[in-house]
Tab-separated table of C-alpha atoms in Angstrom:
chain	number	residue	atom	x	y	z
Z	1	MET	CA	77.542	189.193	71.946
Z	2	LEU	CA	80.017	187.097	73.794
Z	3	SER	CA	79.771	183.344	73.309
Z	4	ALA	CA	81.500	180.757	75.397
Z	5	GLN	CA	84.771	180.230	73.589
Z	6	THR	CA	87.388	177.625	74.384
Z	7	PHE	CA	90.935	178.352	73.381
Z	8	GLY	CA	90.538	180.174	70.082
Z	9	ASP	CA	91.123	183.882	69.636
Z	10	PRO	CA	88.905	185.921	71.918
Z	11	GLY	CA	85.908	187.283	70.065
Z	12	LYS	CA	85.877	184.606	67.352
Z	13	MET	CA	83.257	181.868	67.461
Z	14	LYS	CA	84.451	178.265	67.365
Z	15	GLU	CA	83.946	176.776	63.923
Z	16	TYR	CA	81.757	173.754	63.588
Z	17	HIS	CA	81.995	171.879	60.321
Z	18	TYR	CA	81.572	168.405	58.993
Z	19	THR	CA	84.934	166.619	59.122
Z	20	GLY	CA	84.096	163.813	56.725
Z	21	PRO	CA	83.237	160.186	57.516
Z	22	VAL	CA	84.022	159.296	61.120
Z	23	GLU	CA	85.054	155.740	61.934
Z	24	HIS	CA	83.250	154.299	64.939
Z	25	ARG	CA	85.274	151.448	66.348
Z	26	PHE	CA	83.571	148.320	67.571
Z	27	SER	CA	85.515	146.645	70.355
Z	28	PRO	CA	85.360	142.865	70.200
Z	29	TYR	CA	86.363	142.637	73.872
Z	30	ALA	CA	84.523	143.321	77.112
Z	31	PHE	CA	85.889	143.229	80.627
Z	32	ASN	CA	83.878	140.971	82.906
Z	33	GLY	CA	85.963	141.300	86.065
Z	34	GLY	CA	86.785	138.552	88.521
Z	35	THR	CA	89.852	137.504	90.466
Z	36	VAL	CA	91.604	134.112	90.530
Z	37	LEU	CA	94.273	132.836	92.844
Z	38	ALA	CA	96.332	129.655	93.019
Z	39	VAL	CA	98.679	128.354	95.723
Z	40	ALA	CA	100.939	125.278	95.562
Z	41	GLY	CA	101.837	123.316	98.676
Z	42	GLU	CA	103.957	120.271	99.410
Z	43	ASP	CA	101.291	117.751	98.414
Z	44	PHE	CA	98.299	119.908	97.523
Z	45	ALA	CA	97.283	122.805	95.316
Z	46	ILE	CA	94.496	125.346	95.748
Z	47	VAL	CA	92.728	127.256	92.979
Z	48	ALA	CA	90.231	129.887	94.134
Z	49	SER	CA	88.125	132.480	92.361
Z	50	ASP	CA	85.294	134.832	93.156
Z	51	THR	CA	81.954	134.177	91.455
Z	52	ARG	CA	80.912	137.653	90.317
Z	53	LEU	CA	80.453	138.356	86.605
Z	54	SER	CA	80.176	142.064	85.860
Z	55	GLU	CA	80.269	144.514	82.988
Z	56	GLY	CA	80.630	148.269	83.346
Z	57	TYR	CA	78.828	149.165	86.560
Z	58	SER	CA	76.368	146.242	86.415
Z	59	ILE	CA	76.423	142.669	87.620
Z	60	HIS	CA	75.528	139.920	85.146
Z	61	SER	CA	75.697	137.068	87.625
Z	62	ARG	CA	76.566	136.496	91.271
Z	63	ASP	CA	77.208	132.796	90.685
Z	64	SER	CA	79.683	132.403	87.853
Z	65	PRO	CA	82.814	130.701	89.225
Z	66	LYS	CA	86.013	131.029	87.260
Z	67	CYS	CA	87.566	127.675	88.242
Z	68	TYR	CA	87.264	124.997	85.556
Z	69	LYS	CA	88.112	121.373	86.329
Z	70	LEU	CA	90.312	119.997	83.546
Z	71	THR	CA	91.430	116.639	84.957
Z	72	ASP	CA	91.368	114.910	88.345
Z	73	THR	CA	94.606	116.648	89.245
Z	74	THR	CA	94.339	119.998	87.419
Z	75	VAL	CA	92.081	123.023	87.731
Z	76	LEU	CA	92.222	126.099	85.499
Z	77	GLY	CA	91.236	129.538	86.752
Z	78	CYS	CA	90.508	132.103	84.054
Z	79	SER	CA	89.289	135.690	84.318
Z	80	GLY	CA	89.016	138.591	81.908
Z	81	PHE	CA	86.617	138.472	78.993
Z	82	HIS	CA	84.034	135.797	79.748
Z	83	GLY	CA	83.349	135.001	76.101
Z	84	ASP	CA	86.990	134.099	75.553
Z	85	CYS	CA	87.108	132.169	78.879
Z	86	LEU	CA	84.258	129.930	77.714
Z	87	THR	CA	85.727	129.303	74.262
Z	88	LEU	CA	89.205	128.694	75.623
Z	89	THR	CA	87.993	126.124	78.160
Z	90	LYS	CA	86.005	124.365	75.417
Z	91	ILE	CA	89.099	124.187	73.244
Z	92	ILE	CA	91.226	122.895	76.135
Z	93	ASP	CA	88.637	120.217	76.962
Z	94	ALA	CA	88.631	119.077	73.332
Z	95	ARG	CA	92.443	118.966	73.211
Z	96	LEU	CA	92.554	116.986	76.463
Z	97	LYS	CA	90.201	114.405	74.947
Z	98	MET	CA	92.282	114.195	71.771
Z	99	TYR	CA	95.440	113.626	73.793
Z	100	LYS	CA	93.708	110.958	75.890
Z	101	HIS	CA	92.519	109.113	72.820
Z	102	SER	CA	95.812	109.180	70.956
Z	103	ASN	CA	98.214	108.663	73.907
Z	104	ASN	CA	96.028	106.556	76.188
Z	105	LYS	CA	96.853	108.631	79.226
Z	106	THR	CA	95.637	111.815	80.957
Z	107	MET	CA	97.625	114.989	80.403
Z	108	THR	CA	99.840	116.036	83.297
Z	109	SER	CA	99.669	119.565	84.724
Z	110	GLY	CA	102.963	120.530	83.133
Z	111	ALA	CA	101.841	119.239	79.747
Z	112	ILE	CA	98.552	121.140	79.978
Z	113	ALA	CA	100.461	124.310	80.813
Z	114	ALA	CA	102.743	123.909	77.802
Z	115	MET	CA	99.777	123.207	75.562
Z	116	LEU	CA	97.857	126.237	76.844
Z	117	SER	CA	100.849	128.400	76.063
Z	118	THR	CA	100.826	127.284	72.420
Z	119	ILE	CA	97.053	127.680	72.147
Z	120	LEU	CA	97.290	131.253	73.449
Z	121	TYR	CA	100.221	132.183	71.224
Z	122	GLY	CA	98.349	130.781	68.223
Z	123	ARG	CA	96.122	133.819	68.629
Z	124	ARG	CA	99.003	136.257	69.072
Z	125	PHE	CA	97.451	138.843	66.736
Z	126	PHE	CA	93.879	138.649	68.070
Z	127	PRO	CA	94.452	137.399	71.615
Z	128	TYR	CA	92.179	135.599	73.990
Z	129	TYR	CA	91.536	138.313	76.587
Z	130	VAL	CA	91.957	135.850	79.445
Z	131	TYR	CA	94.283	135.781	82.450
Z	132	ASN	CA	94.932	132.111	83.166
Z	133	ILE	CA	96.310	130.336	86.203
Z	134	ILE	CA	96.623	126.553	86.318
Z	135	GLY	CA	96.832	124.768	89.656
Z	136	GLY	CA	97.417	121.077	90.097
Z	137	LEU	CA	99.721	118.255	91.126
Z	138	ASP	CA	102.830	117.428	89.114
Z	139	GLU	CA	104.023	113.920	88.285
Z	140	GLU	CA	105.715	113.601	91.678
Z	141	GLY	CA	102.525	114.557	93.532
Z	142	ARG	CA	103.810	117.974	94.571
Z	143	GLY	CA	101.664	121.090	94.156
Z	144	ALA	CA	102.234	123.105	90.965
Z	145	VAL	CA	100.987	126.510	89.850
Z	146	TYR	CA	101.473	127.866	86.327
Z	147	SER	CA	100.569	131.483	85.551
Z	148	PHE	CA	100.015	132.910	82.070
Z	149	ASP	CA	99.632	136.225	80.332
Z	150	PRO	CA	97.008	136.684	77.576
Z	151	VAL	CA	99.409	135.670	74.790
Z	152	GLY	CA	100.941	132.573	76.337
Z	153	SER	CA	104.017	133.544	78.328
Z	154	TYR	CA	104.067	131.260	81.360
Z	155	GLN	CA	106.140	130.125	84.303
Z	156	ARG	CA	105.812	127.811	87.234
Z	157	ASP	CA	105.122	129.582	90.546
Z	158	THR	CA	104.457	128.733	94.166
Z	159	TYR	CA	101.539	131.164	94.308
Z	160	LYS	CA	99.954	133.660	91.938
Z	161	ALA	CA	96.978	136.017	91.818
Z	162	GLY	CA	95.354	137.074	88.546
Z	163	GLY	CA	92.408	139.140	87.408
Z	164	SER	CA	91.021	142.466	88.603
Z	165	ALA	CA	92.272	142.412	92.218
Z	166	SER	CA	95.608	140.757	91.365
Z	167	ALA	CA	97.598	143.920	92.136
Z	168	MET	CA	96.053	143.979	95.622
Z	169	LEU	CA	96.490	140.283	96.387
Z	170	GLN	CA	99.929	139.526	94.961
Z	171	PRO	CA	101.906	141.711	97.434
Z	172	LEU	CA	99.899	140.230	100.319
Z	173	LEU	CA	100.724	136.699	99.164
Z	174	ASP	CA	104.385	137.669	98.678
Z	175	ASN	CA	104.413	138.678	102.329
Z	176	GLN	CA	102.390	135.845	103.867
Z	177	ILE	CA	103.529	132.883	101.759
Z	178	GLY	CA	106.883	134.089	100.436
Z	179	PHE	CA	107.833	135.827	103.717
Z	180	LYS	CA	109.081	138.794	101.690
Z	181	ASN	CA	109.897	142.150	103.308
Z	182	MET	CA	110.024	140.645	106.777
Z	183	GLU	CA	112.851	139.943	109.153
Z	184	GLY	CA	113.263	137.490	111.959
Z	185	VAL	CA	110.281	135.362	110.886
Z	186	GLN	CA	110.419	131.590	110.857
Z	187	HIS	CA	109.885	130.199	107.358
Z	188	VAL	CA	107.370	127.461	108.221
Z	189	PRO	CA	106.181	125.375	105.257
Z	190	LEU	CA	102.580	126.091	104.273
Z	191	THR	CA	100.047	123.547	105.527
Z	192	GLN	CA	96.805	122.883	103.657
Z	193	ASP	CA	94.588	124.318	106.422
Z	194	LYS	CA	96.699	127.450	106.756
Z	195	ALA	CA	96.640	127.910	102.974
Z	196	VAL	CA	92.829	127.614	102.765
Z	197	GLN	CA	92.453	130.032	105.680
Z	198	LEU	CA	94.825	132.504	103.990
Z	199	VAL	CA	92.965	132.300	100.670
Z	200	LYS	CA	89.645	133.050	102.400
Z	201	ASP	CA	91.133	135.997	104.286
Z	202	VAL	CA	92.804	137.589	101.262
Z	203	PHE	CA	89.597	137.403	99.256
Z	204	ILE	CA	87.699	139.094	102.091
Z	205	SER	CA	90.183	141.959	101.805
Z	206	ALA	CA	89.991	142.035	98.005
Z	207	ALA	CA	86.186	142.247	98.129
Z	208	GLU	CA	86.456	145.291	100.403
Z	209	ARG	CA	88.395	147.388	97.911
Z	210	ASP	CA	87.861	145.994	94.419
Z	211	VAL	CA	84.379	146.616	93.045
Z	212	TYR	CA	84.648	143.704	90.591
Z	213	THR	CA	85.353	141.133	93.331
Z	214	GLY	CA	82.642	139.856	95.651
Z	215	ASP	CA	79.444	137.803	96.022
Z	216	ALA	CA	81.034	134.399	96.748
Z	217	LEU	CA	84.363	132.604	96.771
Z	218	ARG	CA	84.848	129.190	95.193
Z	219	ILE	CA	87.865	127.245	96.516
Z	220	CYS	CA	89.061	124.036	94.812
Z	221	VAL	CA	91.581	122.034	96.881
Z	222	ILE	CA	93.467	119.476	94.800
Z	223	THR	CA	95.082	116.537	96.550
Z	224	LYS	CA	95.874	112.980	95.493
Z	225	GLU	CA	92.447	112.038	96.893
Z	226	GLY	CA	90.743	114.274	94.383
Z	227	ILE	CA	89.310	117.776	94.070
Z	228	ASN	CA	87.368	119.196	97.016
Z	229	GLU	CA	85.188	122.263	96.327
Z	230	GLN	CA	83.852	124.740	98.877
Z	231	THR	CA	81.936	128.011	98.526
Z	232	ILE	CA	82.193	130.899	100.993
Z	233	ALA	CA	80.026	134.042	101.009
Z	234	LEU	CA	81.645	137.433	100.293
Z	235	ARG	CA	80.351	141.016	100.282
Z	236	LYS	CA	77.566	141.532	97.788
Z	237	ASP	CA	77.809	145.307	97.322
G	1	MET	CA	87.481	195.564	69.497
G	2	LEU	CA	87.850	192.471	71.649
G	3	ASN	CA	90.980	191.413	69.777
G	4	SER	CA	92.828	194.248	71.414
G	5	LEU	CA	92.201	192.839	74.909
G	6	SER	CA	95.230	191.089	76.328
G	7	PRO	CA	94.592	187.403	77.089
G	8	CYS	CA	95.164	187.983	80.822
G	9	GLU	CA	92.234	190.368	81.263
G	10	LEU	CA	89.013	188.684	82.318
G	11	GLN	CA	86.220	188.932	79.806
G	12	THR	CA	83.056	190.333	81.317
G	13	GLY	CA	80.439	187.665	81.907
G	14	GLY	CA	80.683	183.983	81.043
G	15	PHE	CA	83.438	181.650	82.186
G	16	CYS	CA	87.117	182.205	81.539
G	17	PHE	CA	88.443	179.149	79.738
G	18	GLU	CA	92.133	180.015	80.065
G	19	ASN	CA	92.682	177.142	82.450
G	20	SER	CA	91.247	174.677	79.928
G	21	HIS	CA	93.962	175.773	77.506
G	22	ARG	CA	96.604	175.426	80.199
G	23	ASN	CA	95.234	171.991	81.193
G	24	ALA	CA	95.297	170.786	77.596
G	25	VAL	CA	98.945	171.849	77.170
G	26	PHE	CA	99.824	170.368	80.557
G	27	GLU	CA	98.164	167.055	79.776
G	28	SER	CA	99.885	166.679	76.420
G	29	SER	CA	103.308	167.451	77.915
G	30	LEU	CA	102.648	164.974	80.739
G	31	SER	CA	101.695	162.219	78.328
G	32	GLU	CA	104.850	162.912	76.298
G	33	ALA	CA	106.878	162.316	79.456
G	34	GLY	CA	104.926	159.114	80.016
G	35	TYR	CA	102.755	160.256	82.944
G	36	LYS	CA	99.008	160.393	83.211
G	37	ALA	CA	97.203	163.515	84.349
G	38	PRO	CA	95.521	162.985	87.752
G	39	LYS	CA	91.929	161.918	87.392
G	40	ALA	CA	89.276	163.529	89.522
G	41	ARG	CA	87.795	161.006	91.917
G	42	LYS	CA	84.107	160.299	91.285
G	43	THR	CA	81.863	159.008	94.000
G	44	GLY	CA	80.057	156.318	91.947
G	45	THR	CA	77.022	156.660	94.160
G	46	THR	CA	73.371	156.151	94.690
G	47	ILE	CA	71.487	159.123	96.120
G	48	ALA	CA	67.732	159.448	96.491
G	49	GLY	CA	65.110	161.673	98.020
G	50	LEU	CA	61.373	161.648	98.503
G	51	VAL	CA	58.644	163.861	99.891
G	52	TYR	CA	56.396	162.210	102.476
G	53	LYS	CA	53.559	163.346	104.713
G	54	ASP	CA	55.559	165.478	107.153
G	55	GLY	CA	58.580	166.512	105.094
G	56	VAL	CA	61.475	165.179	103.071
G	57	ILE	CA	63.735	162.132	103.427
G	58	LEU	CA	67.156	162.073	101.730
G	59	GLY	CA	69.223	158.904	101.381
G	60	ALA	CA	72.708	158.058	100.135
G	61	ASP	CA	75.185	155.176	100.047
G	62	THR	CA	78.696	155.618	101.494
G	63	ARG	CA	81.179	154.345	98.906
G	64	ALA	CA	83.696	156.595	97.131
G	65	THR	CA	85.558	155.043	94.192
G	66	ASP	CA	88.792	155.890	92.378
G	67	ASP	CA	88.093	154.333	88.981
G	68	MET	CA	87.097	150.835	90.081
G	69	VAL	CA	88.907	150.706	93.440
G	70	VAL	CA	87.110	151.703	96.630
G	71	ALA	CA	88.795	154.825	97.999
G	72	ASP	CA	86.516	155.431	101.000
G	73	LYS	CA	84.225	152.777	102.462
G	74	ASN	CA	82.253	155.184	104.638
G	75	CYS	CA	82.167	158.687	103.202
G	76	MET	CA	79.411	161.243	103.889
G	77	LYS	CA	77.335	162.242	100.901
G	78	ILE	CA	74.573	164.115	102.672
G	79	HIS	CA	75.784	167.677	103.206
G	80	TYR	CA	74.434	170.456	105.390
G	81	ILE	CA	73.285	173.607	103.620
G	82	ALA	CA	70.950	175.285	106.113
G	83	PRO	CA	69.318	174.171	109.395
G	84	LYS	CA	66.440	172.524	107.518
G	85	ILE	CA	67.956	172.106	104.055
G	86	TYR	CA	70.326	169.268	103.202
G	87	CYS	CA	71.898	168.221	99.921
G	88	CYS	CA	73.049	164.834	98.600
G	89	GLY	CA	75.955	164.977	96.153
G	90	ALA	CA	76.980	162.620	93.336
G	91	GLY	CA	79.543	162.945	90.562
G	92	VAL	CA	83.034	164.289	91.201
G	93	ALA	CA	83.608	164.067	94.976
G	94	ALA	CA	85.497	167.334	95.364
G	95	ASP	CA	82.995	169.251	93.240
G	96	ALA	CA	80.020	168.008	95.253
G	97	GLU	CA	81.764	168.803	98.540
G	98	ILE	CA	82.940	172.305	97.621
G	99	THR	CA	79.758	173.293	95.797
G	100	THR	CA	77.637	172.447	98.832
G	101	GLN	CA	80.023	174.272	101.153
G	102	VAL	CA	79.895	177.374	98.956
G	103	MET	CA	76.094	177.129	98.891
G	104	SER	CA	75.945	176.778	102.664
G	105	SER	CA	78.068	179.887	103.051
G	106	ASN	CA	75.966	181.857	100.556
G	107	VAL	CA	72.742	180.788	102.265
G	108	GLU	CA	74.019	181.991	105.635
G	109	LEU	CA	74.900	185.395	104.144
G	110	HIS	CA	71.552	185.576	102.374
G	111	MET	CA	69.747	184.816	105.636
G	112	LEU	CA	71.584	187.644	107.366
G	113	ASN	CA	70.960	189.954	104.432
G	114	THR	CA	67.228	189.339	104.152
G	115	GLY	CA	66.496	188.456	107.772
G	116	ARG	CA	64.473	185.468	106.566
G	117	PRO	CA	65.030	181.713	106.802
G	118	PRO	CA	66.131	180.260	103.432
G	119	LEU	CA	63.852	178.696	100.852
G	120	VAL	CA	64.798	175.447	99.112
G	121	ALA	CA	63.963	177.150	95.826
G	122	MET	CA	66.567	179.822	96.599
G	123	VAL	CA	69.291	177.223	97.189
G	124	THR	CA	68.343	175.475	93.937
G	125	ARG	CA	68.427	178.709	91.975
G	126	GLN	CA	71.886	179.654	93.286
G	127	LEU	CA	73.166	176.149	92.579
G	128	LYS	CA	71.888	176.043	89.046
G	129	GLN	CA	73.178	179.505	88.248
G	130	MET	CA	76.644	178.545	89.498
G	131	LEU	CA	76.719	175.194	87.701
G	132	PHE	CA	75.520	176.704	84.430
G	133	ARG	CA	78.200	179.350	84.670
G	134	TYR	CA	80.818	176.553	84.746
G	135	GLN	CA	79.212	174.886	81.720
G	136	GLY	CA	79.235	171.401	83.221
G	137	HIS	CA	82.935	171.409	84.151
G	138	VAL	CA	81.920	171.324	87.825
G	139	GLY	CA	80.803	167.703	87.756
G	140	SER	CA	78.377	167.574	90.645
G	141	SER	CA	74.857	166.141	90.484
G	142	LEU	CA	72.886	167.161	93.557
G	143	ILE	CA	69.586	166.383	95.219
G	144	VAL	CA	68.483	169.316	97.386
G	145	GLY	CA	65.712	168.719	99.878
G	146	GLY	CA	64.339	170.606	102.810
G	147	VAL	CA	61.479	172.254	104.620
G	148	ASP	CA	60.900	175.997	104.534
G	149	VAL	CA	58.009	178.377	105.233
G	150	THR	CA	56.227	177.269	102.058
G	151	GLY	CA	56.460	173.545	102.861
G	152	ALA	CA	58.594	170.535	101.983
G	153	HIS	CA	60.383	170.573	98.632
G	154	LEU	CA	62.756	168.316	96.697
G	155	TYR	CA	64.877	169.363	93.708
G	156	SER	CA	67.563	167.673	91.637
G	157	VAL	CA	70.254	169.762	89.946
G	158	TYR	CA	72.411	168.425	87.112
G	159	PRO	CA	76.057	169.364	86.372
G	160	HIS	CA	75.132	171.536	83.391
G	161	GLY	CA	72.649	173.525	85.429
G	162	SER	CA	69.216	172.060	84.728
G	163	TYR	CA	66.912	171.122	87.578
G	164	ASP	CA	63.780	169.101	88.249
G	165	LYS	CA	61.198	169.498	90.988
G	166	LEU	CA	59.574	166.161	91.767
G	167	PRO	CA	58.111	164.141	94.649
G	168	PHE	CA	60.884	161.531	94.382
G	169	LEU	CA	64.302	161.627	92.743
G	170	THR	CA	67.431	159.521	92.347
G	171	MET	CA	70.880	160.351	90.961
G	172	GLY	CA	74.318	158.840	90.557
G	173	SER	CA	75.490	155.637	88.889
G	174	GLY	CA	72.958	153.636	90.932
G	175	ALA	CA	70.045	155.910	90.027
G	176	ALA	CA	68.427	153.353	87.731
G	177	ALA	CA	68.422	150.682	90.431
G	178	ALA	CA	67.028	153.087	93.043
G	179	VAL	CA	64.354	154.684	90.864
G	180	SER	CA	62.938	151.261	89.979
G	181	VAL	CA	62.194	150.712	93.678
G	182	PHE	CA	60.584	154.137	93.939
G	183	GLU	CA	58.477	153.612	90.827
G	184	ASP	CA	57.190	150.381	92.311
G	185	ARG	CA	56.260	151.512	95.814
G	186	PHE	CA	56.035	155.304	96.030
G	187	LYS	CA	52.743	156.826	97.135
G	188	PRO	CA	52.045	160.485	97.953
G	189	ASN	CA	51.771	161.376	101.676
G	190	MET	CA	53.351	158.236	103.078
G	191	GLU	CA	53.877	157.722	106.789
G	192	LEU	CA	57.365	158.169	108.250
G	193	LYS	CA	58.096	154.489	108.866
G	194	GLU	CA	57.026	153.379	105.400
G	195	ALA	CA	58.853	156.269	103.747
G	196	LYS	CA	62.125	155.560	105.609
G	197	GLN	CA	61.902	151.901	104.650
G	198	LEU	CA	61.296	152.830	101.005
G	199	VAL	CA	64.307	155.165	100.799
G	200	ARG	CA	66.417	152.555	102.576
G	201	ASP	CA	65.316	149.921	100.059
G	202	ALA	CA	66.004	152.192	97.102
G	203	ILE	CA	69.548	152.929	98.296
G	204	ALA	CA	70.053	149.231	99.072
G	205	ALA	CA	69.070	148.405	95.478
G	206	GLY	CA	71.812	150.773	94.332
G	207	ILE	CA	74.297	149.320	96.815
G	208	PHE	CA	73.787	145.726	95.676
G	209	CYS	CA	73.100	146.180	91.973
G	210	ASP	CA	75.531	148.995	91.128
G	211	LEU	CA	79.280	148.454	91.403
G	212	GLY	CA	79.898	152.171	91.973
G	213	SER	CA	77.816	152.194	95.176
G	214	GLY	CA	78.228	150.203	98.344
G	215	SER	CA	78.697	149.915	102.096
G	216	ASN	CA	76.053	151.616	104.274
G	217	VAL	CA	72.809	153.574	103.917
G	218	ASP	CA	72.737	157.120	105.339
G	219	LEU	CA	69.369	158.815	105.794
G	220	CYS	CA	68.344	162.364	106.606
G	221	VAL	CA	64.765	163.041	107.723
G	222	ILE	CA	63.777	166.726	107.522
G	223	THR	CA	60.508	167.962	108.967
G	224	GLU	CA	59.058	171.208	110.261
G	225	ALA	CA	60.150	170.163	113.742
G	226	GLY	CA	63.785	169.578	112.821
G	227	VAL	CA	66.334	167.308	111.205
G	228	GLU	CA	67.318	163.751	112.038
G	229	HIS	CA	70.626	162.898	110.346
G	230	LEU	CA	70.862	159.109	110.558
G	231	ARG	CA	74.448	158.298	109.651
G	232	GLY	CA	74.793	154.559	109.183
G	233	TYR	CA	71.028	153.960	109.336
G	234	ASP	CA	71.510	150.529	107.796
G	235	LYS	CA	74.722	148.543	107.426
G	236	PRO	CA	73.841	145.565	105.219
G	237	ASN	CA	77.468	144.779	104.376
G	238	ALA	CA	79.646	143.612	107.194
G	239	LYS	CA	83.331	142.923	106.526
G	240	GLY	CA	83.994	139.173	106.476
G	241	LYS	CA	85.525	137.699	109.609
G	242	ARG	CA	89.182	136.864	108.996
G	243	GLU	CA	90.388	133.623	110.535
G	244	GLY	CA	94.109	134.257	110.540
G	245	ASN	CA	96.120	136.616	112.711
G	246	TYR	CA	98.050	139.199	110.695
G	247	ARG	CA	99.771	141.218	113.408
G	248	TYR	CA	103.502	141.666	113.007
G	249	LYS	CA	105.874	141.234	115.926
G	250	PRO	CA	108.085	144.222	116.746
G	251	GLY	CA	111.310	143.852	114.773
G	252	THR	CA	109.692	142.437	111.633
G	253	THR	CA	110.616	145.527	109.658
G	254	ALA	CA	114.379	145.712	109.167
G	255	VAL	CA	115.939	148.743	110.856
G	256	LEU	CA	119.029	149.836	108.931
G	257	THR	CA	120.098	152.899	110.922
G	258	LYS	CA	118.681	154.636	113.973
G	259	THR	CA	119.187	158.263	114.959
G	260	VAL	CA	117.488	159.633	118.087
G	261	THR	CA	117.028	163.417	118.361
G	262	PRO	CA	115.324	164.392	121.616
G	263	LEU	CA	112.933	167.363	121.335
G	264	SER	CA	111.973	169.300	124.438
G	265	LEU	CA	108.250	169.957	124.076
G	266	HIS	CA	105.455	170.923	126.460
G	267	VAL	CA	102.074	169.233	126.075
G	268	VAL	CA	99.616	172.116	125.657
G	269	ASN	CA	96.529	170.278	124.448
G	270	GLU	CA	95.706	166.608	123.989
G	271	SER	CA	92.780	165.342	121.986
G	272	VAL	CA	91.926	161.838	120.799
G	273	GLN	CA	90.163	161.173	117.509
G	274	ILE	CA	89.120	157.589	116.813
G	275	MET	CA	90.246	156.294	113.405
G	276	ASP	CA	87.849	154.306	111.306
G	277	THR	CA	89.896	151.116	111.153
G	278	GLU	CA	87.185	148.865	109.726
């Protein structure tokens, strides 16, 4: 009687036997999706994120923005594992308060970025599974964007996309804001209106192709007047 | 006795697993070189079918995914098998496509052989025999529905070869979302309008609640009188309107060298096929 054999000798049945105790690993992380984006201008900064929270093939929430206001001039966008995003923002809020109470002044964007880097590296061997991007105004009032990896490596950028659709958005931003891979194009400085329009358009494209991005887009525009928030609808499928 | 057979000779009956051995060796050598073996594209998918008063209605979404990136925003998941038998396919995209094409071909031959129009039960039996023979390696989950001389029938066939015959069925990653709508509102012998709306709502539930499904709803209404294939029956997800203009002026791409080779050709036939640029 022929049985379905795999790649043993033909005619011999595959042997099934107990291999001893099998370790089932529990993963402490989950991937909750989401995309964040930050752009720095001459006197403004924009931090935008989608508002979908997902896990596997399901949606947990259609209204869970990933932009967190830290100070009047700084917004943090974090995506990745939502549990770590929540804890990290709580820790940053506490540290901001401590700084305010001991130094009698609000932390600047650059200082927050440096602090976040040390907080993240403190967990080098059990990282926060979070992709962070800070957007804000520096001490001179110019727009600043700082992008991080999960263990704290950071640098100051003009624009950066992070999260699930980052690989789709970053080349588009390189082309439209950085004027890369183009010839004979005038390098006009980015105005606030053009930047907001660009952010909306790139997220529309991201929602088309990335299943984790969609539902709504939250845009935070940071200027010396304060932080202006707007919400735009995106594809819900 | 069998040990004397050379490995190249096909064993009688069953499936030859030689390729599995080759694939395993191939995959390990690829990963040593640092490459990943190509992954078969799955459709994600929500497919559904129900039996109503006059026949069968099949529904499907139109999104095909490559892992978690949308590969095709408007693919066709309802396949033709026979004039009054259609099949929705979920699972591995290529498997669903090829399996239904093979079935369609077999059904045509069977019709010519027997001189009779095909039965849905016959299509299901051939499908399940083929899928069982491949022991689940052909990853297609199918919903077969149609009308034949014995009436309207609906079957679902699973990749390992099992099947179910039921008045309403859903499959794919969005099956749970779709079946909840069916369980709430299905009644036997519904009218056409109500039944179409119900299938549309079930697929829409999959489109909005399942990340593997999306874009539009395709329906296929099969009755004794004929088939109505409604491609794009409902399009609840329009692409957002972009405000900026992203056209590039000629000369934006740097031209490093230019070589012109004229070819002398005669235009024999010209045909235009519209691209789906949405």
